[in-house]
CSV table of C-alpha atoms in Angstrom, one decimal:
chain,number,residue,atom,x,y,z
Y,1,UNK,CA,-10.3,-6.2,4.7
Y,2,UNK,CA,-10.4,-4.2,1.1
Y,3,UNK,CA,-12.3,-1.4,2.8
Y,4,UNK,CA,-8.8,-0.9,5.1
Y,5,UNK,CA,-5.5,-2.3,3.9
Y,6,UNK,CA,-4.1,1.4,5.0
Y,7,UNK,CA,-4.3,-0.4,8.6
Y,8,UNK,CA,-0.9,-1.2,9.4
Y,9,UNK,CA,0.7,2.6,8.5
Y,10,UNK,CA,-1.3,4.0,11.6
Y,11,UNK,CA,0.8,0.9,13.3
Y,12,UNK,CA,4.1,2.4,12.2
Y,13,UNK,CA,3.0,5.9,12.8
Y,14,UNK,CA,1.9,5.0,16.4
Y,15,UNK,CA,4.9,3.2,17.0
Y,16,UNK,CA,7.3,6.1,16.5
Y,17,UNK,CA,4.7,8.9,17.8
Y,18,UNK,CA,6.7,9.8,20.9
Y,19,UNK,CA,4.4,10.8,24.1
Y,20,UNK,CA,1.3,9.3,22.1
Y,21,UNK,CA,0.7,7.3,25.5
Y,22,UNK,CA,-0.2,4.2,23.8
Y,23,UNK,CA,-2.9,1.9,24.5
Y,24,UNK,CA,-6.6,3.5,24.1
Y,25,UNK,CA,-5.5,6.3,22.4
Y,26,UNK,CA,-3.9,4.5,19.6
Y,27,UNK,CA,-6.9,2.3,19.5
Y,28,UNK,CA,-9.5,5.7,19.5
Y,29,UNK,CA,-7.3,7.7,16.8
Y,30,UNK,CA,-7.0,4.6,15.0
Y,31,UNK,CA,-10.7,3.9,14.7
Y,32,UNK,CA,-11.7,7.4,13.8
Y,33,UNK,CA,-9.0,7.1,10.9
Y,34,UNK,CA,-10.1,3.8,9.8
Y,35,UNK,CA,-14.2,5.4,9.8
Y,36,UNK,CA,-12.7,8.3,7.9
Y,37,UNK,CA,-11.2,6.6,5.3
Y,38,UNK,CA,-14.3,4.1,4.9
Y,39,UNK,CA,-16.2,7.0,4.7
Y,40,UNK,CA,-14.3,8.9,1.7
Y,41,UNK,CA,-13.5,5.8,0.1
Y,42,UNK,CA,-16.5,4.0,-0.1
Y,43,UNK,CA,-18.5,5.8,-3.1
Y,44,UNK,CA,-15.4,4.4,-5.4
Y,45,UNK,CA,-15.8,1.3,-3.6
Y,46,UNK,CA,-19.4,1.1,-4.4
Y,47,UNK,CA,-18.7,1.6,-8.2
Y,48,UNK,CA,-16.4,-1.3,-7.9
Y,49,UNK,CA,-18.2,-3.7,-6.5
Y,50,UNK,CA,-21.1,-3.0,-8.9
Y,51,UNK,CA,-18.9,-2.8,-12.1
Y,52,UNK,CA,-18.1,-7.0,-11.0
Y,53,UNK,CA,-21.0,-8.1,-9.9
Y,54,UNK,CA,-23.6,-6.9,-12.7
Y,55,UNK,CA,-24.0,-8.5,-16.2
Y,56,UNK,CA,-21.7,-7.1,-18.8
Y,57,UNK,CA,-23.9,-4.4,-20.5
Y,58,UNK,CA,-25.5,-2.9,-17.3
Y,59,UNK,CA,-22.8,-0.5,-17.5
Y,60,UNK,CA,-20.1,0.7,-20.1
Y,61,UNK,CA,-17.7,1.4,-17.3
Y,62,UNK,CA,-16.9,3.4,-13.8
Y,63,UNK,CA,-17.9,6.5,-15.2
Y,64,UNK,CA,-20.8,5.3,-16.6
Y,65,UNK,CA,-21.8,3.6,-13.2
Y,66,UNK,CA,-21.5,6.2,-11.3
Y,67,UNK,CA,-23.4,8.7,-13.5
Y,68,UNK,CA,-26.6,6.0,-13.4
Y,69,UNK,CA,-26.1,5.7,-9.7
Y,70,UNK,CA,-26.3,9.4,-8.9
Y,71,UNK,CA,-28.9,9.5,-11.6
Y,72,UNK,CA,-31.0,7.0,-9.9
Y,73,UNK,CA,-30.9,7.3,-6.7
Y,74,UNK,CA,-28.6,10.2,-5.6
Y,75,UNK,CA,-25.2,10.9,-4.0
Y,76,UNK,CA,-26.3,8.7,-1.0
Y,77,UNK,CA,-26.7,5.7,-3.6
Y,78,UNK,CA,-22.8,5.3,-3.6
Y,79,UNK,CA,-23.0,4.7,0.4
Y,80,UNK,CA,-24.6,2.0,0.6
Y,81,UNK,CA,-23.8,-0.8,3.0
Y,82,UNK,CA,-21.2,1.5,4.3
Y,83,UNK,CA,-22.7,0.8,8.2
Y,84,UNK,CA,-20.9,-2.7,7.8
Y,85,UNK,CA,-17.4,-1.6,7.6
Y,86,UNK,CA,-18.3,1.4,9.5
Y,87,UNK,CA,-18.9,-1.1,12.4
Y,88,UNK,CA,-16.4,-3.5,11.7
Y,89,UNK,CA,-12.8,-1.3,10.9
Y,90,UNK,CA,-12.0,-1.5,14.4
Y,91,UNK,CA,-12.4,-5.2,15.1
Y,92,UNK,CA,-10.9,-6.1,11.8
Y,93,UNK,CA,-7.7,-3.8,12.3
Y,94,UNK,CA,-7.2,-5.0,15.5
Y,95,UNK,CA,-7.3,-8.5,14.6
Y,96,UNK,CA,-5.5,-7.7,11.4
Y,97,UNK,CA,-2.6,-5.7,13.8
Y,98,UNK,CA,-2.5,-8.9,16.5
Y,99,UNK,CA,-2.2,-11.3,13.5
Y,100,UNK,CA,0.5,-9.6,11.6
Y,101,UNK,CA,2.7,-9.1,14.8
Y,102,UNK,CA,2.5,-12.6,15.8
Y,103,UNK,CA,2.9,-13.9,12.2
Y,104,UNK,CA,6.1,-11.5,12.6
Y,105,UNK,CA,7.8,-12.5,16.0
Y,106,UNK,CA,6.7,-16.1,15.5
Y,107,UNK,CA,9.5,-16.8,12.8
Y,108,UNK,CA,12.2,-14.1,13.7
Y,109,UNK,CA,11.3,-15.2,17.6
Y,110,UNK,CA,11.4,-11.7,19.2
Y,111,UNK,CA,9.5,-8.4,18.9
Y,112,UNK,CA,12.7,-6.6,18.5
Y,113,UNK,CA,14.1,-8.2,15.5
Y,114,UNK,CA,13.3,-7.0,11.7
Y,115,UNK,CA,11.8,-9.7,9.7
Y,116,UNK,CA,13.2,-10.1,6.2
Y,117,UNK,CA,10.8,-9.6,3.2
Y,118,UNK,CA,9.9,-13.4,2.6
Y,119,UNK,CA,9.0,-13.3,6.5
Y,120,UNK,CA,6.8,-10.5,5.8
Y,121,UNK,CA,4.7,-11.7,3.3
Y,122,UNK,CA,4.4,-15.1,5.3
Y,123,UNK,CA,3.3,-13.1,8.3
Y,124,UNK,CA,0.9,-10.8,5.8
Y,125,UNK,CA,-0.6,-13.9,4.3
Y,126,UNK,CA,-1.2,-15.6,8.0
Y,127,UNK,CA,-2.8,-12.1,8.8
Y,128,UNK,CA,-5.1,-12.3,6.1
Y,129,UNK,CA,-6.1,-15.9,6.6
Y,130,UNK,CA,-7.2,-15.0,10.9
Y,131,UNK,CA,-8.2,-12.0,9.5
Y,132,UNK,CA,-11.4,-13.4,7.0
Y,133,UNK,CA,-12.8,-14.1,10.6
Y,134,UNK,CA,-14.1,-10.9,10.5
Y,135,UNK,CA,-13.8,-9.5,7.5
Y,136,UNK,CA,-15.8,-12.2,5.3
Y,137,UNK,CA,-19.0,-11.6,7.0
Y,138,UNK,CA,-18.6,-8.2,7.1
Y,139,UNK,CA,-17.9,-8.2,2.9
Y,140,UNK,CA,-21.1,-9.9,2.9
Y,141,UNK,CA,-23.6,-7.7,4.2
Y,142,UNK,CA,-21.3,-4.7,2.2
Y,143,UNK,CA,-21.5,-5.8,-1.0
Y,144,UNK,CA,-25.2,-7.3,-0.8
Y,145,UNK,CA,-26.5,-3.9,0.3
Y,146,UNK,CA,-24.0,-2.0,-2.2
Y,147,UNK,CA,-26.0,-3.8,-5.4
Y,148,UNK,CA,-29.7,-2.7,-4.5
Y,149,UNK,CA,-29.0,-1.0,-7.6
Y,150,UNK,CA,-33.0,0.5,-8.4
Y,151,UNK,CA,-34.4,-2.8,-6.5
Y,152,UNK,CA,-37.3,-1.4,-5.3
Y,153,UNK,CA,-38.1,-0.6,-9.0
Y,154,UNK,CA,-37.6,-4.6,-9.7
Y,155,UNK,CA,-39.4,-5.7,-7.5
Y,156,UNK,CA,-36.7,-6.9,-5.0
Y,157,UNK,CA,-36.8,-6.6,-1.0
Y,158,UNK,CA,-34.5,-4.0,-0.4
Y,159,UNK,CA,-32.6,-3.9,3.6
Y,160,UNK,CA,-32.1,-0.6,5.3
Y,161,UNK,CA,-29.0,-1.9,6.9
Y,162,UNK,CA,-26.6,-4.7,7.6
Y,163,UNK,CA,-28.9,-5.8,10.7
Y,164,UNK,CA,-32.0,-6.2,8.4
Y,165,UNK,CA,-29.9,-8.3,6.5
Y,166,UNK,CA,-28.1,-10.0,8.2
Y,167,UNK,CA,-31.3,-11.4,10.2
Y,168,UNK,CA,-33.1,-12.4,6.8
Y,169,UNK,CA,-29.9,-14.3,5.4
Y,170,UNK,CA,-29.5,-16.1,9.3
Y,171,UNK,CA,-33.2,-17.0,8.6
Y,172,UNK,CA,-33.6,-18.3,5.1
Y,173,UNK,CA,-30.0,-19.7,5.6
Y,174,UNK,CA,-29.0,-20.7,8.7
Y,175,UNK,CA,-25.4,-20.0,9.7
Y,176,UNK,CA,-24.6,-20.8,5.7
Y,177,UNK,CA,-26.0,-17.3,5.2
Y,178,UNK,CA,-23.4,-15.3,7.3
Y,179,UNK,CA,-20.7,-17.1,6.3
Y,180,UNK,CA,-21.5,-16.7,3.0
Y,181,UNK,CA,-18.2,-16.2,0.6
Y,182,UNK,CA,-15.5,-17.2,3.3
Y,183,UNK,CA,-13.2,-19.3,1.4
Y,184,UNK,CA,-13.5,-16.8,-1.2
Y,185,UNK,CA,-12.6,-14.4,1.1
Y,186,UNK,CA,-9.7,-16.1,2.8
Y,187,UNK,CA,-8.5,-16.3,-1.2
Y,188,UNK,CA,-8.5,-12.9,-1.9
Y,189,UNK,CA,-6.8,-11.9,1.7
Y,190,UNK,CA,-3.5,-14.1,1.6
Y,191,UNK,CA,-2.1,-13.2,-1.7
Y,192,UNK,CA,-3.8,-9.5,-1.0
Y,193,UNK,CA,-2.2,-8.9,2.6
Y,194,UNK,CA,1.2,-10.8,1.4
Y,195,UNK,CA,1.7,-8.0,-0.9
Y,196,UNK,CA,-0.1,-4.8,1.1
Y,197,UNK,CA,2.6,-5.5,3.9
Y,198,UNK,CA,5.6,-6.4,1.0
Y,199,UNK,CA,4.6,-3.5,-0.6
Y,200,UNK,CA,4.8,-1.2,2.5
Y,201,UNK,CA,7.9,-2.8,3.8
Y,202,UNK,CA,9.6,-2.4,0.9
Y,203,UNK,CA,8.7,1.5,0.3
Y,204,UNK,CA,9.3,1.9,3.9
Y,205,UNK,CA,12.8,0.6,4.3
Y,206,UNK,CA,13.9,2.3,0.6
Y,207,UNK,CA,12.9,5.8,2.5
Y,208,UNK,CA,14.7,5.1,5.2
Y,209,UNK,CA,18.2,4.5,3.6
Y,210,UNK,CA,17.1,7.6,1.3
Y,211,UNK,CA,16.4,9.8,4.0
Y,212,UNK,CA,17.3,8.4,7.9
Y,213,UNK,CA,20.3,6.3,7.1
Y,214,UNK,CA,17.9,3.2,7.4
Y,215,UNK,CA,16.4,4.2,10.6
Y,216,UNK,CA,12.7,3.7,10.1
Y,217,UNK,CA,11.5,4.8,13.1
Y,218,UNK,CA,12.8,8.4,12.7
Y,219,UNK,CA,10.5,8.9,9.4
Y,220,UNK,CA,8.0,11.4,8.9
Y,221,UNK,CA,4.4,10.9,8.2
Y,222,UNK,CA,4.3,12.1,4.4
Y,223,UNK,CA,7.2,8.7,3.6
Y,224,UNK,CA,5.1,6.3,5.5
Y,225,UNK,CA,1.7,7.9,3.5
Y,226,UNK,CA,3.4,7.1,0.8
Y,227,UNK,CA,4.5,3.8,1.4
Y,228,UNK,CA,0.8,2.9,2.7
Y,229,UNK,CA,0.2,4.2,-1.1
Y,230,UNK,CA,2.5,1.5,-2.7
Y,231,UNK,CA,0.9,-0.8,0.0
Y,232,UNK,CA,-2.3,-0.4,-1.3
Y,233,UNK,CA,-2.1,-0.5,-4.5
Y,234,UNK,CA,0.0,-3.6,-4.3
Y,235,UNK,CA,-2.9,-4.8,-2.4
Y,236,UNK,CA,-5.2,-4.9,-5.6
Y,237,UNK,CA,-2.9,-5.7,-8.3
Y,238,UNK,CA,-2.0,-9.2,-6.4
Y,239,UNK,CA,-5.5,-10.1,-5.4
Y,240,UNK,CA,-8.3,-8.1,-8.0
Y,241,UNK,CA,-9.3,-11.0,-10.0
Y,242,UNK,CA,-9.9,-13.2,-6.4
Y,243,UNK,CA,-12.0,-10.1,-5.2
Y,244,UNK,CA,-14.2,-10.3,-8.3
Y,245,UNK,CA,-14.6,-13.6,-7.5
Y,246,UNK,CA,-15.4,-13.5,-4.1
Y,247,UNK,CA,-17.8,-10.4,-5.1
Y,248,UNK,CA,-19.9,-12.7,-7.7
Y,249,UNK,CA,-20.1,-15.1,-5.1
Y,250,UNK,CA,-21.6,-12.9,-2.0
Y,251,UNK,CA,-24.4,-11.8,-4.8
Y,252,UNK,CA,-25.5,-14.8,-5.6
Y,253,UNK,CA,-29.0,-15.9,-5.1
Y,254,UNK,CA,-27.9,-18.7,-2.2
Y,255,UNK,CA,-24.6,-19.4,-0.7
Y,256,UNK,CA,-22.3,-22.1,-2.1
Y,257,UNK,CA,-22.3,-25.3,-0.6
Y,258,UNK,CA,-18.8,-27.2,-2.2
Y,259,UNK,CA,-15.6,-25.5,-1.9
Y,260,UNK,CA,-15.2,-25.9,-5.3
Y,261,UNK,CA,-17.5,-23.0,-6.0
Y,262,UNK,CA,-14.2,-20.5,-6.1
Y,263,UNK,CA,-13.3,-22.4,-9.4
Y,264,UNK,CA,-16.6,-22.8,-11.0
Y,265,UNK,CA,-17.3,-18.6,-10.1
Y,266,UNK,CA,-14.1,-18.3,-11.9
Y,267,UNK,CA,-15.1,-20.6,-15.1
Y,268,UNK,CA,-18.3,-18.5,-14.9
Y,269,UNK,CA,-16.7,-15.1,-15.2
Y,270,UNK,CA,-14.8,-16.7,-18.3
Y,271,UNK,CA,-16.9,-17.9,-20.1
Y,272,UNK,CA,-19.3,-14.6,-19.8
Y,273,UNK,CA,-16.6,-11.9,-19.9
Y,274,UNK,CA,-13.4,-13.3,-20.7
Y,275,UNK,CA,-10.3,-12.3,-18.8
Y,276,UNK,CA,-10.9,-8.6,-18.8
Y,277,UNK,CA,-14.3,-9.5,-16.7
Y,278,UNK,CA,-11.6,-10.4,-13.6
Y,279,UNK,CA,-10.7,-6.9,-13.8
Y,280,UNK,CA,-13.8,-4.7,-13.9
Y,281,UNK,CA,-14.0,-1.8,-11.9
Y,282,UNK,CA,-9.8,-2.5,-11.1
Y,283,UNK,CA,-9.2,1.6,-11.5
Y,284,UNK,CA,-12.1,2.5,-9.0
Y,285,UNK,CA,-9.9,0.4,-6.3
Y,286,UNK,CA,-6.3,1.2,-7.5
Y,287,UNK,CA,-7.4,5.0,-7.7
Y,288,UNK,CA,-9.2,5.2,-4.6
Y,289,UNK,CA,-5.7,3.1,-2.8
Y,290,UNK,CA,-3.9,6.2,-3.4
Y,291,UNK,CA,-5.4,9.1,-1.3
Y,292,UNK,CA,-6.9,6.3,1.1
Y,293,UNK,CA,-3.4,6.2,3.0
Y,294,UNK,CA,-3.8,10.5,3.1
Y,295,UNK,CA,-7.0,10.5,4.6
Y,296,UNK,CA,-6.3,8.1,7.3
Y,297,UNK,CA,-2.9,9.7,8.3
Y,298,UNK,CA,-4.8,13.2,8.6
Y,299,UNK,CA,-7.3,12.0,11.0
Y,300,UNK,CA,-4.9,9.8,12.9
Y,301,UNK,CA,-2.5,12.9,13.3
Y,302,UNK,CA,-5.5,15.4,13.9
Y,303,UNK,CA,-6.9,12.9,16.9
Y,304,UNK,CA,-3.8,12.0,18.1
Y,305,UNK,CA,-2.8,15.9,18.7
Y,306,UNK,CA,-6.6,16.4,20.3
Y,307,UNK,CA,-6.4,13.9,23.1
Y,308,UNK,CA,-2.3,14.5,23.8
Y,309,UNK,CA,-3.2,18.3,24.1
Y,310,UNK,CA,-6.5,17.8,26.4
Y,311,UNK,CA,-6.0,14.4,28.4
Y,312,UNK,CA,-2.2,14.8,29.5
């Protein structure tokens, strides 16, 4: 889910948090991270998804978006549809964990055994394939409620929420309407979760020779932070041009009906834009990528200390 690729670092970090106790803690700490970092990262994310999705001339750039937004319709204009992922991180990550780690032990055939990078990226692009489950539909009602960009002013119905919404696209559309974009989706999440968890892997395993003689389990937070960085950002450069795609598509005016619709989105984009239209509003995502794996390691640490110190 692009809201959340940071996911798997609070994974590792639980995994060698000694006396964390595990189980519903994790799954609280984890939560509140994922919220946390939805909820700084979301105002870039807004930017982005309206930088793709509106016709080239609406706005000169990021900067230029988000000045118009706040302009418009104030600081509360870049949260926007921000209830959807809000609801949604801790379904999605936990799907997202369960999917990895079986994508993992599934070719080395235990738990206990490190995968080699080309297992990795398998078990990162199954993860984003189960994942789409959840996170398609989810993308959906973000990104339709993210571009009410002034639509009261044309004219348009505008939706409080992602219940609103979802109800009116389930009624004018049937089940088409919430599953809206999923093949798009499932695009953008194999090559985009093949490299987040390469990306990570990599950065991980390169600190650990560095600084634990290869013992990954004994680093710090600020290495894996880092690594979740690298994650990220490998995250967009591997999939952007699919998730502009797959943005166009979940702002059309009805949902596609051939699978071919990935293809002539793409021809569309082309034609109007050329090839720099794949990557409009690419800097709002790789920029916000960076502190995103900061803000969640905060709040996971922060929780994580709160519930050791008071529950055992």
């Amino acid at each position: 889910m692009s809201e959340a690729p940071e996911a798997l670092v609070l994974d590792e970090l639980s995994a060698g948090n000694s006396g964390s106790g595990g189980g519903w803690k994790d799954f609280v700490a984890g939560s509140l991270a994922g919220a946390a970092q939805v909820a700084i990262g979301h105002p870039l994310d807004t930017i982005k998804v309206r930088v793709q999705v509106e016709k080239a001339g609406m706005f000169k750039g990021p900067v230029d978006c988000l000045l118009k937004t706040v302009k418009n319709e104030g600081v509360l204009g870049l949260y926007k549809g921000m209830a959807s992922p809000l609801v949604g991180i801790a379904a999605v990550n936990s799907l997202l964990f369960w999917a990895y780690s079986y994508g993992k032990t599934l070719q080395t055939g235990s738990p206990n055994i490190d995968p080699t990078m080309s297992q990795i990226a398998l078990a990162g692009a199954g993860a984003g394939v189960v994942n789409s489950v959840l996170a398609s539909p989810v993308e959906l009602l973000k990104v339709r409620l993210q571009v009410q960009y002034n639509a009261a002013a044309r004219g348009a119905e505008v939706f409080r929420g992602p219940v609103p919404l979802a109800r009116h696209l389930v009624q004018q559309f049937g089940a088409r309407g919430i599953a809206w974009g999923f093949w798009a989706t499932v695009a953008r999440e194999i090559p985009a979760y093949a490299a987040f968890y390469s990306g990570f892997e990599f950065a991980k395993r390169r600190f650990a020779d560095l600084l634990t003689d290869g013992d990954a389990s004994k680093l710090s937070p600020l290495p894996l932070m880092l690594s979740g960085s690298l994650g990220g950002v490998s995250y967009w450069v591997a999939c952007y041009p699919l998730d502009v795609i797959k943005s166009r598509v979940q702002n059309s005016s009805a949902p596609p009906r051939r699978i071919g619709y990935i293809a002539e989105t793409a021809k569309n984009i082309m034609a109007e834009q050329g090839v720099k239209g794949f990557f409009r509003g690419f800097s709002p995502s790789v920029i916000r990528s960076i502190p995103a794996a900061g803000v969640t390691f905060a709040t996971y640490e922060l929780v994580m200390r709160a519930l050791n110190s008071n529950l055992m």
